[in-house]
mmCIF file of C-alpha atoms and ligand atoms in Angstrom:
data_model
loop_
_atom_site.group_PDB
_atom_site.id
_atom_site.type_symbol
_atom_site.label_atom_id
_atom_site.label_comp_id
_atom_site.label_asym_id
_atom_site.label_seq_id
_atom_site.Cartn_x
_atom_site.Cartn_y
_atom_site.Cartn_z
ATOM 1 C CA UNK A 1 0.096 11.204 5.232
ATOM 2 C CA UNK A 2 -1.405 8.620 3.036
ATOM 3 C CA UNK A 3 -3.137 9.642 -0.302
ATOM 4 C CA UNK A 4 -3.951 8.121 -3.163
ATOM 5 C CA UNK A 5 -4.475 8.597 -7.021
ATOM 6 C CA UNK A 6 -4.867 7.032 -10.172
ATOM 7 C CA UNK A 7 -1.344 5.043 -11.601
ATOM 8 C CA UNK A 8 0.581 6.557 -14.355
ATOM 9 C CA UNK A 9 2.870 5.178 -16.943
ATOM 10 C CA UNK A 10 5.304 6.276 -14.475
ATOM 11 C CA UNK A 11 4.720 4.463 -11.231
ATOM 12 C CA UNK A 12 5.619 1.224 -13.315
ATOM 13 C CA UNK A 13 8.978 0.632 -12.539
ATOM 14 C CA UNK A 14 8.566 0.997 -8.341
ATOM 15 C CA UNK A 15 4.709 -1.162 -8.783
ATOM 16 C CA UNK A 16 6.815 -3.865 -10.662
ATOM 17 C CA UNK A 17 9.841 -3.761 -8.400
ATOM 18 C CA UNK A 18 7.817 -3.853 -5.165
ATOM 19 C CA UNK A 19 5.883 -6.377 -6.923
ATOM 20 C CA UNK A 20 8.585 -8.735 -7.202
ATOM 21 C CA UNK A 21 9.129 -8.781 -2.614
ATOM 22 C CA UNK A 22 5.062 -9.307 -2.512
ATOM 23 C CA UNK A 23 4.276 -11.729 -5.284
ATOM 24 C CA UNK A 24 7.581 -14.024 -5.533
ATOM 25 C CA UNK A 25 5.919 -16.679 -7.057
ATOM 26 C CA UNK A 26 4.310 -14.767 -9.875
ATOM 27 C CA UNK A 27 4.745 -11.366 -10.341
ATOM 28 C CA UNK A 28 3.643 -9.201 -13.130
ATOM 29 C CA UNK A 29 5.700 -7.329 -15.184
ATOM 30 C CA UNK A 30 6.432 -4.024 -16.384
ATOM 31 C CA UNK A 31 5.211 -5.026 -19.381
ATOM 32 C CA UNK A 32 2.023 -6.149 -18.107
ATOM 33 C CA UNK A 33 1.331 -3.397 -15.864
ATOM 34 C CA UNK A 34 2.012 -0.925 -19.415
ATOM 35 C CA UNK A 35 -0.797 -3.021 -21.170
ATOM 36 C CA UNK A 36 -2.881 -2.349 -18.103
ATOM 37 C CA UNK A 37 -2.388 1.332 -17.169
ATOM 38 C CA UNK A 38 -2.747 2.099 -21.035
ATOM 39 C CA UNK A 39 -6.409 1.623 -20.465
ATOM 40 C CA UNK A 40 -6.901 3.377 -17.366
ATOM 41 C CA UNK A 41 -9.924 5.800 -16.722
ATOM 42 C CA UNK A 42 -11.613 2.983 -20.105
ATOM 43 C CA UNK A 43 -12.039 -0.196 -19.096
ATOM 44 C CA UNK A 44 -9.312 -0.279 -16.287
ATOM 45 C CA UNK A 45 -9.498 1.417 -13.417
ATOM 46 C CA UNK A 46 -5.866 1.330 -11.014
ATOM 47 C CA UNK A 47 -4.696 3.769 -8.466
ATOM 48 C CA UNK A 48 -1.764 4.173 -6.201
ATOM 49 C CA UNK A 49 -1.371 4.518 -2.655
ATOM 50 C CA UNK A 50 1.208 7.205 -1.673
ATOM 51 C CA UNK A 51 2.676 8.025 1.926
ATOM 52 C CA UNK A 52 4.309 11.981 1.435
ATOM 53 C CA UNK A 53 4.411 12.828 -2.019
ATOM 54 C CA UNK A 54 6.128 10.192 -3.856
ATOM 55 C CA UNK A 55 6.661 7.206 -2.172
ATOM 56 C CA UNK A 56 4.594 4.254 -3.754
ATOM 57 C CA UNK A 57 3.124 1.801 -0.225
ATOM 58 C CA UNK A 58 0.225 0.055 -2.825
ATOM 59 C CA UNK A 59 -1.781 -0.526 -5.790
ATOM 60 C CA UNK A 60 -5.215 -2.092 -6.964
ATOM 61 C CA UNK A 61 -6.431 -2.464 -10.270
ATOM 62 C CA UNK A 62 -9.946 -3.493 -11.953
ATOM 63 C CA UNK A 63 -11.098 -4.276 -15.057
ATOM 64 C CA UNK A 64 -14.642 -3.908 -16.281
ATOM 65 C CA UNK A 65 -14.502 -4.614 -20.273
ATOM 66 C CA UNK A 66 -17.923 -2.402 -21.196
ATOM 67 C CA UNK A 67 -20.346 -0.219 -19.117
ATOM 68 C CA UNK A 68 -23.014 -2.817 -17.980
ATOM 69 C CA UNK A 69 -20.371 -5.884 -17.174
ATOM 70 C CA UNK A 70 -19.007 -7.377 -14.541
ATOM 71 C CA UNK A 71 -15.745 -5.599 -12.852
ATOM 72 C CA UNK A 72 -13.038 -7.721 -11.716
ATOM 73 C CA UNK A 73 -10.491 -6.410 -9.350
ATOM 74 C CA UNK A 74 -7.168 -7.944 -11.312
ATOM 75 C CA UNK A 75 -4.528 -7.280 -8.366
ATOM 76 C CA UNK A 76 -4.669 -5.696 -4.938
ATOM 77 C CA UNK A 77 -1.298 -5.255 -2.560
ATOM 78 C CA UNK A 78 0.239 -2.875 -0.090
ATOM 79 C CA UNK A 79 3.883 -3.056 1.055
ATOM 80 C CA UNK A 80 4.448 -4.264 4.734
ATOM 81 C CA UNK A 81 5.638 -1.692 6.105
ATOM 82 C CA UNK A 82 1.992 0.482 5.801
ATOM 83 C CA UNK A 83 0.223 -2.857 6.432
ATOM 84 C CA UNK A 84 -3.299 -2.767 8.666
ATOM 85 C CA UNK A 85 -3.775 1.173 8.465
ATOM 86 C CA UNK A 86 -7.011 0.655 5.802
ATOM 87 C CA UNK A 87 -4.842 1.345 2.833
ATOM 88 C CA UNK A 88 -6.532 -1.690 1.068
ATOM 89 C CA UNK A 89 -9.266 -1.047 2.286
ATOM 90 C CA UNK A 90 -9.498 2.178 1.107
ATOM 91 C CA UNK A 91 -8.720 0.950 -2.298
ATOM 92 C CA UNK A 92 -10.866 -1.810 -2.433
ATOM 93 C CA UNK A 93 -13.529 0.924 -1.650
ATOM 94 C CA UNK A 94 -12.220 2.859 -4.593
ATOM 95 C CA UNK A 95 -12.862 -0.325 -6.612
ATOM 96 C CA UNK A 96 -16.386 -1.202 -5.886
ATOM 97 C CA UNK A 97 -17.305 2.595 -6.466
ATOM 98 C CA UNK A 98 -15.573 2.475 -9.709
ATOM 99 C CA UNK A 99 -17.829 -0.346 -10.633
ATOM 100 C CA UNK A 100 -20.932 1.393 -9.416
ATOM 101 C CA UNK A 101 -19.917 3.798 -12.134
ATOM 102 C CA UNK A 102 -19.384 1.659 -14.990
ATOM 103 C CA UNK A 103 -23.245 0.053 -13.880
ATOM 104 C CA UNK A 104 -21.777 -3.589 -13.195
ATOM 105 C CA UNK A 105 -23.826 -5.595 -11.818
ATOM 106 C CA UNK A 106 -21.429 -7.582 -9.420
ATOM 107 C CA UNK A 107 -17.784 -7.348 -8.934
ATOM 108 C CA UNK A 108 -15.504 -10.533 -9.008
ATOM 109 C CA UNK A 109 -12.504 -11.462 -7.309
ATOM 110 C CA UNK A 110 -9.943 -14.239 -6.626
ATOM 111 C CA UNK A 111 -7.671 -15.059 -3.581
ATOM 112 C CA UNK A 112 -5.370 -17.980 -2.998
ATOM 113 C CA UNK A 113 -7.694 -19.916 -0.425
ATOM 114 C CA UNK A 114 -5.132 -19.800 2.090
ATOM 115 C CA UNK A 115 -5.363 -15.846 2.576
ATOM 116 C CA UNK A 116 -6.974 -15.344 5.466
ATOM 117 C CA UNK A 117 -6.202 -12.183 5.893
ATOM 118 C CA UNK A 118 -7.039 -10.547 2.615
ATOM 119 C CA UNK A 119 -10.601 -12.806 2.471
ATOM 120 C CA UNK A 120 -11.550 -11.374 5.583
ATOM 121 C CA UNK A 121 -10.889 -8.034 4.252
ATOM 122 C CA UNK A 122 -13.301 -8.929 1.562
ATOM 123 C CA UNK A 123 -16.401 -10.569 3.309
ATOM 124 C CA UNK A 124 -15.914 -7.364 5.853
ATOM 125 C CA UNK A 125 -16.405 -5.393 2.435
ATOM 126 C CA UNK A 126 -19.579 -7.116 1.458
ATOM 127 C CA UNK A 127 -17.838 -10.419 -0.459
ATOM 128 C CA UNK A 128 -18.968 -13.763 -0.360
ATOM 129 C CA UNK A 129 -17.419 -17.153 -1.573
ATOM 130 C CA UNK A 130 -18.892 -18.360 -4.247
ATOM 131 C CA UNK A 131 -16.395 -21.020 -5.803
ATOM 132 C CA UNK A 132 -13.233 -22.637 -5.434
ATOM 133 C CA UNK A 133 -10.577 -22.840 -9.116
ATOM 134 C CA UNK A 134 -8.828 -25.925 -7.969
ATOM 135 C CA UNK A 135 -5.180 -25.912 -8.611
ATOM 136 C CA UNK A 136 -5.318 -22.295 -9.686
ATOM 137 C CA UNK A 137 -2.392 -20.304 -7.947
ATOM 138 C CA UNK A 138 -0.319 -23.437 -9.273
ATOM 139 C CA UNK A 139 -0.522 -27.324 -8.088
ATOM 140 C CA UNK A 140 -1.971 -27.222 -3.995
ATOM 141 C CA UNK A 141 -2.780 -23.415 -4.812
ATOM 142 C CA UNK A 142 -6.651 -23.464 -5.271
ATOM 143 C CA UNK A 143 -8.381 -19.780 -5.181
ATOM 144 C CA UNK A 144 -11.186 -18.727 -3.571
ATOM 145 C CA UNK A 145 -13.467 -16.936 -6.209
ATOM 146 C CA UNK A 146 -15.838 -13.936 -4.569
ATOM 147 C CA UNK A 147 -18.106 -11.294 -5.444
ATOM 148 C CA UNK A 148 -20.647 -8.779 -4.414
ATOM 149 C CA UNK A 149 -23.754 -7.833 -6.086
ATOM 150 C CA UNK A 150 -23.681 -4.362 -6.677
ATOM 151 C CA UNK A 151 -27.598 -3.988 -7.976
HETATM 152 C C1 COA B 1 -4.062 -8.493 1.592
HETATM 153 C C2 COA B 1 -3.658 -7.024 1.252
HETATM 154 C C3 COA B 1 -3.630 -6.328 0.755
HETATM 155 C C4 COA B 1 -4.326 -6.107 3.330
HETATM 156 O O1 COA B 1 -3.677 -4.938 3.225
HETATM 157 P P1 COA B 1 -3.810 -3.601 3.951
HETATM 158 O O2 COA B 1 -3.698 -2.563 4.160
HETATM 159 O O3 COA B 1 -2.989 -4.330 5.484
HETATM 160 O O4 COA B 1 -5.552 -4.133 4.492
HETATM 161 P P2 COA B 1 -6.232 -2.830 5.908
HETATM 162 O O5 COA B 1 -5.518 -2.447 6.891
HETATM 163 O O6 COA B 1 -7.486 -2.143 4.746
HETATM 164 O O7 COA B 1 -7.007 -3.600 6.553
HETATM 165 C C5 COA B 1 -8.600 -4.142 6.184
HETATM 166 C C6 COA B 1 -8.910 -5.564 6.810
HETATM 167 O O8 COA B 1 -8.148 -6.755 6.877
HETATM 168 C C7 COA B 1 -8.134 -8.037 7.484
HETATM 169 N N1 COA B 1 -6.661 -7.598 7.668
HETATM 170 C C8 COA B 1 -5.614 -7.723 7.007
HETATM 171 N N2 COA B 1 -4.489 -7.781 7.235
HETATM 172 C C9 COA B 1 -4.787 -8.467 8.571
HETATM 173 C C10 COA B 1 -3.984 -8.941 9.295
HETATM 174 N N3 COA B 1 -2.228 -8.775 9.277
HETATM 175 N N4 COA B 1 -4.844 -9.385 10.918
HETATM 176 C C11 COA B 1 -5.722 -9.556 11.068
HETATM 177 N N5 COA B 1 -6.484 -8.968 10.219
HETATM 178 C C12 COA B 1 -5.904 -8.873 9.047
HETATM 179 C C13 COA B 1 -8.885 -7.314 8.515
HETATM 180 O O9 COA B 1 -10.341 -7.703 8.550
HETATM 181 C C14 COA B 1 -8.408 -5.945 8.707
HETATM 182 O O10 COA B 1 -9.721 -5.030 9.174
HETATM 183 P P3 COA B 1 -9.479 -4.458 10.319
HETATM 184 O O11 COA B 1 -9.209 -3.589 10.130
HETATM 185 O O12 COA B 1 -10.995 -3.813 10.742
HETATM 186 O O13 COA B 1 -9.468 -5.340 11.182
HETATM 187 C C15 COA B 1 -2.047 -6.730 2.318
HETATM 188 O O14 COA B 1 -1.903 -7.739 3.737
HETATM 189 C C16 COA B 1 -1.299 -7.507 1.069
HETATM 190 O O15 COA B 1 -1.096 -6.801 0.170
HETATM 191 N N6 COA B 1 -1.063 -8.799 1.298
HETATM 192 C C17 COA B 1 0.054 -9.279 -0.328
HETATM 193 C C18 COA B 1 -0.660 -9.455 -1.219
HETATM 194 C C19 COA B 1 -1.858 -9.919 -0.767
HETATM 195 O O16 COA B 1 -2.659 -10.970 -0.116
HETATM 196 N N7 COA B 1 -2.867 -9.434 -1.956
HETATM 197 C C20 COA B 1 -4.472 -9.745 -1.504
HETATM 198 C C21 COA B 1 -4.679 -10.903 -3.112
HETATM 199 S S1 COA B 1 -5.923 -11.465 -3.233
#
């Protein structure tokens, strides 16, 4: 059974190791995850998806600097064996719900222009493309900025 809970510091070695496999070109480091998770429940909302008691199969996180500010989704990933089961959609919904609790007028994310699967998920959850950031992920790797209005 897949369950969801807040990410805690103990999760970070596993998450960082899975991160290296999924985001090969520019994975977040242990130090970056530590910094993010140290603010969990305050300016950050990071969660993990687990199969059974302990196997981490996905994670996601968002930032809202202060109540009433916009929220930014910073990461979302699911390990290959557990994709297409609604895990990312569940975590995305959790991030959006958190943004509502922070009274964010809008929630934003960046996604690689060629990442059609992720864009299909975001569009189906009410996000729309608002701009393009050329070379955001490296030369020739543009980012699409997407947002959803929450008010
Ligand atoms: C993108 C990613 C997070 C999706 O995770 P997931 O758990 O498989 O997604 P879900 O099962 O919740 O899928 C939700 C929707 O996404 C789209 N989608 C995801 N994978 C898809 C696939 N292989 N084929 C077609 N549509 C797909 C569909 O719209 C799907 O909705 P549906 O099931 O109603 O058709 C996952 O593929 C991943 O981790 N990719 C690598 C990291 C990444 O790209 N992260 C996003 C960075 S912005």
